[in-house]
Coordinates of C-alpha atoms in Angstrom, one line a residue:
M9 CA -8.6 -214.4 198.8
K10 CA -6.0 -211.9 199.9
I11 CA -2.5 -213.2 199.0
F12 CA 0.8 -211.6 200.1
L13 CA 4.1 -212.0 198.4
A14 CA 7.1 -211.6 200.8
Q15 CA 10.2 -210.8 198.7
Q16 CA 13.0 -210.9 201.3
N17 CA 16.8 -210.9 201.5
Y18 CA 18.0 -213.9 203.4
H19 CA 21.4 -214.8 204.8
I20 CA 22.4 -218.4 204.3
G21 CA 22.6 -220.3 207.6
N22 CA 21.5 -217.2 209.6
F23 CA 18.4 -218.9 211.0
E24 CA 17.7 -216.3 213.6
S25 CA 17.7 -213.4 211.1
N26 CA 15.8 -215.3 208.4
T27 CA 13.2 -216.5 210.9
Q28 CA 12.6 -213.1 212.3
K29 CA 12.1 -211.6 208.8
I30 CA 9.6 -214.3 208.0
I31 CA 7.7 -213.8 211.2
C32 CA 7.6 -210.0 210.9
A33 CA 6.1 -210.4 207.4
I34 CA 3.5 -212.9 208.6
E35 CA 2.5 -210.5 211.4
E36 CA 2.2 -207.6 209.0
A37 CA 0.1 -209.6 206.6
K38 CA -2.2 -210.7 209.4
K39 CA -2.7 -207.0 210.4
Q40 CA -3.7 -206.3 206.9
G41 CA -6.2 -209.1 206.8
G42 CA -4.2 -211.5 204.7
D43 CA -5.4 -215.0 204.0
L44 CA -2.2 -216.4 202.6
I45 CA 1.5 -215.4 202.4
L46 CA 4.0 -216.7 200.1
F47 CA 7.8 -216.7 200.6
S48 CA 10.7 -217.7 198.3
E49 CA 12.5 -221.0 197.8
L50 CA 14.5 -222.3 200.8
S51 CA 13.6 -219.1 202.6
V52 CA 14.2 -220.6 206.0
C53 CA 17.9 -221.4 205.4
G54 CA 18.7 -219.2 202.4
Y55 CA 19.5 -220.2 198.8
A56 CA 21.8 -222.0 197.9
P57 CA 23.2 -223.6 201.1
K58 CA 25.3 -226.1 199.1
D59 CA 27.3 -228.5 201.3
F60 CA 25.7 -227.1 204.5
L61 CA 22.9 -229.4 203.6
E62 CA 25.2 -232.4 204.4
F63 CA 25.3 -231.4 208.1
D64 CA 22.5 -232.9 210.2
D65 CA 22.7 -230.0 212.6
F66 CA 21.9 -227.6 209.7
I67 CA 18.8 -229.6 208.8
G68 CA 17.8 -229.7 212.4
K69 CA 18.0 -225.9 212.6
C70 CA 15.7 -225.7 209.6
Y71 CA 13.1 -227.9 211.3
A72 CA 13.5 -225.8 214.5
A73 CA 12.9 -222.6 212.6
I74 CA 9.7 -224.1 211.0
D75 CA 8.4 -225.1 214.4
E76 CA 8.9 -221.5 215.5
I77 CA 7.3 -219.9 212.4
K78 CA 4.3 -222.2 212.4
Q79 CA 3.2 -220.7 215.8
Y80 CA 2.5 -217.5 213.9
A81 CA 0.6 -219.3 211.1
D82 CA -2.6 -219.3 213.1
T83 CA -5.2 -217.3 211.2
I84 CA -3.2 -217.1 208.0
G85 CA -1.8 -219.7 205.6
V86 CA 2.0 -219.6 205.2
L87 CA 4.1 -221.1 202.4
I88 CA 7.8 -221.2 203.2
G89 CA 10.8 -223.0 201.7
A90 CA 13.1 -225.4 203.5
P91 CA 14.8 -228.8 203.1
D92 CA 12.7 -231.9 204.0
R93 CA 14.2 -235.2 205.1
N94 CA 13.4 -238.2 202.9
P95 CA 11.8 -240.7 205.2
V96 CA 12.0 -243.6 202.7
R97 CA 15.8 -243.2 202.4
E98 CA 15.7 -244.3 198.8
G99 CA 17.6 -241.8 196.7
K100 CA 18.9 -238.6 198.2
D101 CA 18.4 -237.8 201.9
L102 CA 16.6 -234.6 201.3
F103 CA 13.8 -232.9 199.2
N104 CA 13.7 -229.3 198.3
A105 CA 10.4 -228.5 199.8
A106 CA 7.6 -225.9 200.3
Y107 CA 5.9 -226.2 203.7
F108 CA 2.2 -225.1 204.0
L109 CA 1.5 -223.9 207.5
Y110 CA -1.9 -223.1 208.9
E111 CA -3.6 -223.2 212.4
K112 CA -0.1 -223.6 213.9
E113 CA 0.4 -226.9 212.0
V114 CA 2.2 -228.2 209.0
K115 CA -0.8 -228.9 206.8
G116 CA 1.2 -230.2 203.8
I117 CA 4.6 -230.4 202.1
A118 CA 5.2 -230.0 198.4
H119 CA 8.5 -231.3 197.0
K120 CA 10.4 -229.8 194.0
T121 CA 10.4 -232.0 191.0
C122 CA 12.8 -230.4 188.5
L123 CA 16.2 -230.1 190.1
P124 CA 18.6 -228.0 187.9
N125 CA 22.2 -229.0 187.8
Y126 CA 23.5 -226.6 185.1
D127 CA 25.4 -223.3 185.3
V128 CA 25.4 -222.1 188.9
F129 CA 22.9 -224.8 190.0
D130 CA 23.8 -228.1 191.5
E131 CA 20.6 -229.2 193.2
Y132 CA 20.6 -232.9 192.1
R133 CA 23.8 -233.2 194.2
Y134 CA 21.7 -232.8 197.4
F135 CA 18.0 -233.4 196.6
E136 CA 15.7 -236.2 195.5
P137 CA 13.1 -235.2 192.9
A138 CA 9.4 -235.3 194.0
Y139 CA 7.6 -238.6 193.3
D140 CA 4.0 -237.5 194.2
W141 CA 2.0 -234.4 193.5
K142 CA -1.0 -233.2 195.5
V143 CA -2.9 -229.9 195.5
M144 CA -3.5 -228.4 199.0
E145 CA -7.0 -227.3 199.9
F146 CA -7.3 -224.0 201.7
K147 CA -10.3 -221.8 202.3
G148 CA -12.2 -223.3 199.4
K149 CA -9.3 -223.1 197.0
K150 CA -7.1 -225.8 195.6
L151 CA -3.5 -224.6 195.6
A152 CA -1.0 -226.0 193.0
I153 CA 2.3 -225.4 194.7
T154 CA 5.6 -225.6 192.7
I155 CA 9.2 -224.6 193.3
C156 CA 11.2 -222.4 190.9
E157 CA 12.4 -224.7 188.1
D158 CA 9.1 -226.7 188.2
I159 CA 7.4 -224.0 186.1
W160 CA 10.3 -223.9 183.6
N161 CA 9.3 -227.4 182.4
L162 CA 6.0 -227.4 180.5
G163 CA 6.4 -230.9 179.3
D164 CA 8.8 -230.0 176.5
N165 CA 12.1 -229.8 178.4
P166 CA 14.3 -232.8 177.6
M167 CA 16.2 -232.3 180.9
Y168 CA 13.2 -233.5 182.9
R169 CA 10.9 -236.5 182.6
I170 CA 8.0 -235.2 184.7
C171 CA 6.1 -231.9 184.4
P172 CA 4.7 -231.3 187.9
M173 CA 2.0 -228.9 186.8
D174 CA 0.6 -231.6 184.4
E175 CA 0.3 -233.9 187.4
L176 CA -1.3 -231.2 189.6
M177 CA -3.8 -230.3 186.9
K178 CA -5.4 -233.8 187.3
Q179 CA -6.7 -232.5 190.6
Q180 CA -8.3 -229.3 189.1
P181 CA -6.4 -226.6 191.1
D182 CA -7.7 -223.0 191.2
V183 CA -4.3 -221.1 191.4
M184 CA -0.6 -221.7 190.9
L185 CA 1.8 -220.6 193.6
N186 CA 5.6 -220.7 192.9
L187 CA 8.4 -220.3 195.4
S188 CA 11.5 -219.3 193.5
A189 CA 15.2 -218.5 193.9
S190 CA 15.9 -217.4 190.3
P191 CA 19.3 -215.6 189.9
F192 CA 19.6 -212.4 188.0
D193 CA 21.3 -211.9 184.7
Y194 CA 20.8 -209.1 182.2
T195 CA 18.7 -211.3 179.9
H196 CA 16.6 -213.1 182.6
D197 CA 13.8 -210.7 183.4
E198 CA 12.0 -211.2 180.1
D199 CA 12.7 -214.9 180.2
R200 CA 10.8 -215.2 183.5
K201 CA 7.8 -213.3 182.2
A202 CA 7.7 -215.4 179.1
T203 CA 7.9 -218.6 181.2
I204 CA 5.1 -217.5 183.6
K205 CA 3.0 -216.4 180.7
A206 CA 3.4 -219.8 179.0
N207 CA 2.3 -221.6 182.2
V208 CA -0.8 -219.3 182.6
T209 CA -1.6 -219.7 178.9
K210 CA -1.4 -223.5 179.1
Y211 CA -3.2 -224.1 182.3
K212 CA -5.7 -221.1 182.3
L213 CA -4.9 -220.4 185.9
P214 CA -3.6 -217.3 187.8
L215 CA 0.0 -217.6 189.0
F216 CA 1.7 -216.0 192.0
Y217 CA 5.4 -216.0 191.7
C218 CA 7.6 -215.1 194.7
N219 CA 11.3 -214.7 194.0
A220 CA 14.2 -214.3 196.3
V221 CA 16.2 -211.0 196.5
G222 CA 19.7 -210.2 197.6
S223 CA 23.2 -211.3 196.9
Q224 CA 24.8 -214.6 198.0
T225 CA 28.5 -214.2 197.4
E226 CA 28.7 -214.0 193.5
I227 CA 25.0 -214.8 192.7
I228 CA 22.5 -212.0 192.7
F229 CA 18.7 -212.5 193.2
D230 CA 16.8 -209.5 191.9
G231 CA 13.3 -210.3 193.3
T232 CA 11.0 -208.9 190.7
S233 CA 8.2 -211.2 191.8
Y234 CA 5.1 -211.4 189.6
V235 CA 1.4 -211.9 189.7
F236 CA -0.5 -212.9 186.6
D237 CA -4.2 -213.4 186.2
K238 CA -5.8 -216.4 184.4
D239 CA -5.7 -214.5 181.1
A240 CA -1.9 -214.0 181.3
N241 CA -2.1 -210.3 182.1
L242 CA 0.6 -209.0 184.3
C243 CA -1.2 -207.6 187.3
G244 CA 1.5 -207.3 189.9
K245 CA 5.3 -206.7 189.9
L246 CA 7.4 -206.3 193.1
P247 CA 10.4 -204.0 192.8
S248 CA 13.8 -205.2 191.6
F249 CA 16.8 -205.4 194.0
Q250 CA 14.6 -204.5 197.0
S251 CA 12.8 -206.3 199.8
S252 CA 9.1 -205.9 199.5
L253 CA 5.8 -207.1 200.9
Q254 CA 2.7 -206.6 198.8
S255 CA -0.8 -208.0 198.7
F256 CA -3.2 -208.9 195.9
I257 CA -6.8 -210.0 195.8
L258 CA -7.5 -213.2 193.9
N259 CA -11.1 -213.2 192.7
D260 CA -13.1 -216.5 192.4
D261 CA -13.1 -216.2 188.6
G262 CA -9.2 -216.1 188.4
T263 CA -8.9 -212.4 187.9
I264 CA -6.8 -210.2 190.1
D265 CA -8.3 -207.1 191.7
A266 CA -5.5 -204.8 190.5
P267 CA -4.8 -202.7 187.5
I268 CA -3.2 -204.5 184.6
I269 CA 0.5 -203.5 184.3
E270 CA 1.1 -205.3 181.0
P271 CA -1.7 -207.0 179.0
A272 CA -1.0 -210.5 177.8
S273 CA -0.4 -209.2 174.2
R274 CA 2.6 -207.2 175.4
V275 CA 4.2 -209.9 177.7
P276 CA 6.9 -211.7 175.7
D277 CA 6.2 -215.1 174.4
K278 CA 9.8 -216.4 174.2
E279 CA 13.0 -216.1 176.1
L280 CA 15.5 -213.3 175.4
N281 CA 18.5 -214.9 174.0
P282 CA 20.9 -212.3 172.4
I283 CA 22.9 -213.6 169.6
A284 CA 25.5 -210.8 169.9
L285 CA 26.8 -208.7 172.7
E286 CA 24.7 -205.6 173.4
E287 CA 26.8 -203.6 175.8
N288 CA 23.9 -201.3 176.9
L289 CA 21.4 -204.1 177.4
N290 CA 19.6 -203.5 180.7
I291 CA 22.6 -201.4 181.9
E292 CA 20.5 -199.9 184.8
Q293 CA 19.8 -203.4 186.1
V294 CA 23.5 -204.3 185.8
Y295 CA 24.4 -201.3 187.8
D296 CA 21.8 -202.1 190.5
A297 CA 22.9 -205.7 190.6
I298 CA 26.6 -204.9 191.2
V299 CA 25.7 -202.3 193.8
M300 CA 23.6 -204.9 195.6
G301 CA 26.4 -207.5 195.2
I302 CA 29.0 -205.3 196.9
R303 CA 26.7 -204.2 199.6
D304 CA 25.4 -207.6 200.6
Y305 CA 28.8 -209.2 200.4
F306 CA 30.1 -206.7 202.9
T307 CA 27.0 -206.7 205.1
K308 CA 26.6 -210.5 205.4
M309 CA 30.4 -211.0 205.9
G310 CA 30.5 -208.3 208.6
F311 CA 32.8 -206.0 206.6
T312 CA 32.4 -202.2 206.5
K313 CA 35.3 -200.7 204.5
A314 CA 36.8 -201.3 201.1
I315 CA 40.0 -200.4 199.4
L316 CA 41.1 -200.4 195.8
G317 CA 43.8 -199.2 193.5
S318 CA 42.8 -196.1 191.6
S319 CA 44.8 -195.9 188.4
G320 CA 43.0 -193.2 186.5
G321 CA 41.7 -195.8 184.2
I322 CA 38.1 -196.7 183.4
D323 CA 37.9 -200.0 185.3
S324 CA 39.1 -198.7 188.6
A325 CA 37.0 -195.5 188.2
V326 CA 33.8 -197.5 187.6
T327 CA 34.6 -199.9 190.5
L328 CA 35.2 -196.9 192.8
A329 CA 31.9 -195.2 191.9
L330 CA 30.0 -198.5 192.3
A331 CA 31.6 -199.1 195.7
C332 CA 30.9 -195.6 196.9
E333 CA 27.2 -196.1 196.0
A334 CA 27.1 -199.4 197.8
L335 CA 29.0 -198.7 200.9
G336 CA 29.1 -194.9 201.2
A337 CA 32.0 -192.8 200.0
D338 CA 33.6 -192.5 203.5
N339 CA 34.0 -196.3 203.6
V340 CA 35.9 -196.6 200.3
R341 CA 39.6 -195.8 200.3
A342 CA 41.4 -195.3 197.0
V343 CA 45.1 -195.6 196.7
L344 CA 46.9 -194.0 193.7
M345 CA 50.3 -195.8 193.1
P346 CA 52.0 -194.1 190.2
S347 CA 55.2 -195.4 188.7
E348 CA 57.8 -193.9 186.4
Y349 CA 55.6 -195.1 183.5
S350 CA 52.4 -193.4 184.8
T351 CA 51.3 -190.4 182.8
G352 CA 50.6 -187.2 184.7
H353 CA 46.9 -187.2 183.8
S354 CA 46.5 -190.7 185.4
V355 CA 47.1 -189.2 188.8
S356 CA 45.2 -186.0 188.2
D357 CA 42.2 -188.0 186.7
A358 CA 42.2 -190.4 189.7
E359 CA 42.3 -187.4 192.1
A360 CA 39.5 -185.6 190.3
L361 CA 37.4 -188.8 190.5
S362 CA 37.9 -189.1 194.3
K363 CA 37.1 -185.4 194.7
N364 CA 33.9 -185.9 192.7
L365 CA 32.9 -188.9 194.8
N366 CA 34.3 -187.3 198.1
N367 CA 36.0 -190.5 199.1
P368 CA 39.4 -190.7 201.0
Y369 CA 42.4 -191.3 198.9
D370 CA 46.2 -191.6 199.2
I371 CA 49.1 -191.3 196.8
V372 CA 51.8 -193.9 197.3
P373 CA 54.5 -193.8 194.5
I374 CA 56.0 -197.2 193.8
K375 CA 59.3 -196.0 192.2
N376 CA 61.5 -196.7 195.2
I377 CA 59.9 -200.1 195.8
Y378 CA 60.3 -201.0 192.2
D379 CA 63.9 -199.9 192.1
S380 CA 64.7 -201.9 195.2
F381 CA 63.3 -205.1 193.6
L382 CA 65.4 -204.5 190.5
Q383 CA 68.5 -203.9 192.6
E384 CA 68.0 -207.1 194.5
L385 CA 67.2 -209.1 191.4
K386 CA 70.1 -207.7 189.3
P387 CA 72.5 -210.6 190.1
I388 CA 69.9 -213.0 188.8
F389 CA 68.4 -210.9 185.9
K390 CA 71.9 -209.7 184.9
D391 CA 71.6 -207.7 181.7
L392 CA 68.6 -209.4 180.2
P393 CA 66.3 -207.0 178.4
F394 CA 63.2 -205.4 180.0
S395 CA 60.3 -207.9 179.8
I396 CA 57.0 -208.9 181.4
A397 CA 58.9 -209.8 184.5
E398 CA 59.7 -206.1 185.2
E399 CA 56.1 -205.1 184.3
N400 CA 54.6 -207.6 186.7
I401 CA 56.9 -206.5 189.6
Q402 CA 55.1 -203.1 189.4
S403 CA 51.7 -204.7 189.5
R404 CA 52.7 -207.0 192.4
S405 CA 54.2 -204.1 194.3
R406 CA 50.8 -202.4 194.1
G407 CA 49.1 -205.5 195.2
N408 CA 51.3 -205.8 198.2
L409 CA 50.8 -202.2 199.2
L410 CA 47.0 -202.5 198.9
M411 CA 47.0 -205.7 201.0
A412 CA 49.3 -204.2 203.6
I413 CA 46.9 -201.2 204.1
A414 CA 43.9 -203.6 204.0
N415 CA 45.4 -205.8 206.7
K416 CA 46.4 -202.8 208.9
F417 CA 43.0 -201.1 208.8
G418 CA 40.6 -204.0 208.2
Y419 CA 39.7 -203.2 204.6
I420 CA 38.6 -205.7 202.0
L421 CA 40.3 -205.2 198.6
L422 CA 38.0 -204.8 195.7
N423 CA 39.3 -206.2 192.4
T424 CA 38.9 -204.1 189.3
S425 CA 39.6 -206.6 186.5
N426 CA 37.0 -206.8 183.7
K427 CA 35.7 -209.9 181.9
S428 CA 37.7 -209.1 178.7
E429 CA 41.0 -209.1 180.7
L430 CA 40.1 -212.2 182.7
A431 CA 39.1 -214.1 179.6
T432 CA 42.4 -213.3 177.8
G433 CA 44.7 -213.5 180.8
Y434 CA 45.6 -209.8 180.6
G435 CA 46.3 -209.5 184.3
T436 CA 49.0 -210.3 186.9
L437 CA 48.5 -213.0 189.4
Y438 CA 49.0 -211.7 193.0
G439 CA 49.1 -208.2 191.5
D440 CA 46.1 -206.5 189.8
M441 CA 44.3 -209.9 190.1
A442 CA 44.4 -209.7 193.9
G443 CA 41.2 -209.0 195.8
G444 CA 38.4 -210.3 197.9
L445 CA 35.6 -209.6 195.5
G446 CA 35.6 -209.2 191.7
V447 CA 33.3 -206.2 191.0
L448 CA 33.6 -206.0 187.2
G449 CA 34.7 -209.6 186.4
D450 CA 31.5 -210.4 184.6
C451 CA 31.4 -207.1 182.6
Y452 CA 33.1 -206.9 179.2
K453 CA 35.2 -203.8 178.6
M454 CA 32.5 -202.2 176.4
Q455 CA 30.0 -202.9 179.2
V456 CA 32.3 -201.1 181.6
Y457 CA 32.2 -198.0 179.3
A458 CA 28.4 -198.3 179.3
L459 CA 28.4 -198.4 183.1
A460 CA 30.6 -195.2 183.2
K461 CA 28.1 -193.4 181.0
Y462 CA 25.2 -194.5 183.1
I463 CA 27.0 -193.3 186.3
N464 CA 27.5 -189.9 184.6
R465 CA 23.8 -189.8 183.4
N466 CA 23.0 -186.8 185.6
A467 CA 26.4 -185.2 186.3
E468 CA 30.0 -185.8 185.5
I469 CA 31.2 -188.2 188.3
I470 CA 33.8 -190.0 186.2
P471 CA 36.0 -187.4 184.5
E472 CA 35.5 -187.4 180.7
N473 CA 39.2 -188.0 180.1
I474 CA 39.0 -191.3 181.9
I475 CA 36.3 -192.4 179.5
T476 CA 37.8 -191.2 176.3
K477 CA 41.5 -191.9 176.7
A478 CA 43.0 -195.2 175.4
P479 CA 43.2 -197.9 178.1
S480 CA 46.6 -198.8 179.3
A481 CA 48.2 -200.8 182.1
E482 CA 51.1 -198.2 182.1
L483 CA 53.7 -200.8 182.9
R484 CA 56.2 -199.8 180.2
P485 CA 56.7 -196.6 178.2
G486 CA 53.8 -195.7 175.9
Q487 CA 52.0 -199.0 176.7
K488 CA 48.4 -199.4 175.4
D489 CA 46.0 -202.4 175.8
S490 CA 45.8 -202.5 172.0
D491 CA 49.5 -203.6 171.9
S492 CA 48.5 -206.9 173.4
L493 CA 44.8 -207.3 172.6
P494 CA 42.5 -206.7 169.7
D495 CA 40.2 -203.7 169.8
Y496 CA 37.7 -204.3 172.6
S497 CA 34.8 -203.6 170.3
I498 CA 35.8 -206.7 168.3
L499 CA 37.3 -208.7 171.1
D500 CA 34.2 -208.5 173.4
K501 CA 31.9 -209.7 170.6
L502 CA 34.1 -212.6 169.8
L503 CA 34.4 -213.6 173.5
F504 CA 30.7 -213.3 173.9
Q505 CA 30.2 -215.9 171.2
Y506 CA 32.6 -218.3 172.9
I507 CA 31.8 -217.8 176.5
E508 CA 28.1 -216.9 176.7
R509 CA 26.9 -218.7 173.5
R510 CA 29.4 -221.6 173.6
Q511 CA 30.2 -221.3 170.0
G512 CA 33.2 -223.2 168.7
P513 CA 35.8 -221.8 166.3
K514 CA 34.0 -222.9 163.2
E515 CA 30.8 -221.2 164.2
I516 CA 32.6 -218.0 165.2
K517 CA 34.6 -217.8 162.0
A518 CA 31.4 -218.4 160.0
Q519 CA 30.0 -215.2 161.6
G520 CA 32.7 -213.2 159.8
F521 CA 35.4 -212.9 162.4
D522 CA 39.0 -213.1 161.1
A523 CA 40.1 -216.8 161.3
A524 CA 43.6 -216.1 162.7
L525 CA 42.1 -213.7 165.3
V526 CA 39.6 -216.4 166.4
D527 CA 42.3 -219.0 166.9
R528 CA 44.5 -216.5 168.8
V529 CA 41.7 -215.3 171.1
L530 CA 40.4 -218.8 171.9
K531 CA 43.9 -220.0 172.7
M532 CA 44.3 -217.0 175.1
V533 CA 41.1 -217.9 176.9
N534 CA 41.9 -221.5 177.4
I535 CA 45.6 -221.3 178.4
N536 CA 44.7 -218.7 181.1
E537 CA 42.2 -220.9 182.9
Y538 CA 44.8 -221.4 185.6
K539 CA 44.7 -217.7 186.4
R540 CA 41.0 -217.6 186.7
N541 CA 41.0 -220.6 188.9
Q542 CA 42.9 -218.6 191.5
F543 CA 40.7 -215.5 191.2
C544 CA 38.3 -214.1 193.8
P545 CA 34.5 -214.5 193.6
I546 CA 33.0 -212.5 190.8
I547 CA 29.6 -210.7 190.9
R548 CA 27.5 -212.5 188.3
I549 CA 25.5 -210.4 185.9
S550 CA 25.6 -212.4 182.7
P551 CA 24.1 -215.7 181.5
K552 CA 27.6 -217.3 181.8
A553 CA 30.1 -215.9 184.2
F554 CA 33.5 -217.1 185.2
G555 CA 33.4 -218.9 188.5
V556 CA 30.9 -221.5 189.9
G557 CA 28.8 -221.6 186.7
R558 CA 31.6 -222.3 184.2
R559 CA 33.7 -225.4 184.7
V560 CA 36.6 -225.8 182.3
P561 CA 39.7 -227.9 182.8
I562 CA 42.8 -226.1 183.7
V563 CA 44.9 -228.6 181.7
G564 CA 43.2 -229.3 178.5
K565 CA 44.0 -229.5 174.8
Y566 CA 40.7 -228.3 173.3
L567 CA 41.2 -225.1 171.3
S568 CA 44.6 -224.6 172.8

């Protein structure tokens, strides 16, 4: 049997575009003599549609798209993902479903059993779990069809009571097919392989796994679809961060007519769960994910041009380089806004960077604007000493300038704050925290440095002085980040334990971190939740990002 995997980039709610992509892939698979083609989870409407699922018109458009697609499923079997109304009306109104189309008909519908509602997932809000499980017969084969999370429960996951593959195995299937929308993070690729291997090892069946690709606001889907033979050898892998259509021959004995990419002995047996921050871990994937996140956000929102503040520091430099790669250098405008506290090399470094990238840039000093603010505020500030108020006026002046230019010329402002800063509240609301998209908001400072080195892997794009100089907000004379924050090499590791690993103060202190430092840092994280609550969407690259996947009270006493 010739089986195609269609790894495609969908646009949530764009039924015309999604349907045409699906139909084009079906037609190409038919030309190549395909028997069956597999698409990803909720491919018809895009994943995750969230509260769009509560609109009857949205569900109606899903059904209309399926009716159109099934006309092309004449000589080929087609598996697509879409919501399915619950006819019984007991429980939720919808199922998360896989539709099996053949001979221009809906031959069967498989419902998702395991509905995740952790981190970025909230499926149980909308869907009812499956309550029956049936293999689907096709061309002499019995197909065991599951959806994403279903294969992450091998009967030993306390989150779920039912293991769908255990139920399907009672009907003696020949092959496992999984429609997935599994988000990227820099630890997840090995997790997936380990999970698929565990399924194949347990059930002794080949598995075809089709994952979504593309960015949906902050969540990145990397694709990286897999094909495993019955002996748990990896025989097929679609590219990461790209749309792709590939075919594989499934033999009657459960082998795959393709070279073995990784023998079962080399495929990991367990999930990758780092116990400490490794700033270089899969940094190439992190780079590709952020580039895709920027590009898809702009493309799907109908934007074309970006703007950002270029300070001569590492964060804005890396953001600028990533944006130029994603959108093209001509479409990214950098604005240098020196103040009386800016060092001379800040401007020269930022200019050198833009010249290396060949992107347009402007120099707009803020001294006169800053002085005007101080003059108007003098009757209120009187002779009080210089403080954070004056520092933040500078940052907010820059934010106003950037937004003014963005409004005038139709740019979207890219935010350059990193995860270390966002965690500790080291940023100014309505100033350097302004923006439409957080590019580095899920990258710790040490990961930003790792990205800079990766960007410079073939040639010096980011000037070396930007990478080596001490980071500074330059809002007062001689200011350094280290005046307010611990050394990033220590801070980032501590934050990783609290945010990614959800370790409390006792556990973190037991790892050798200074007790007073732990108390100080955790307090900074918790009292600054109000700032993060007002922040823009952040491109997610870690197992636990700020935003939709981390829900912490703004007003709370714990560790504060």
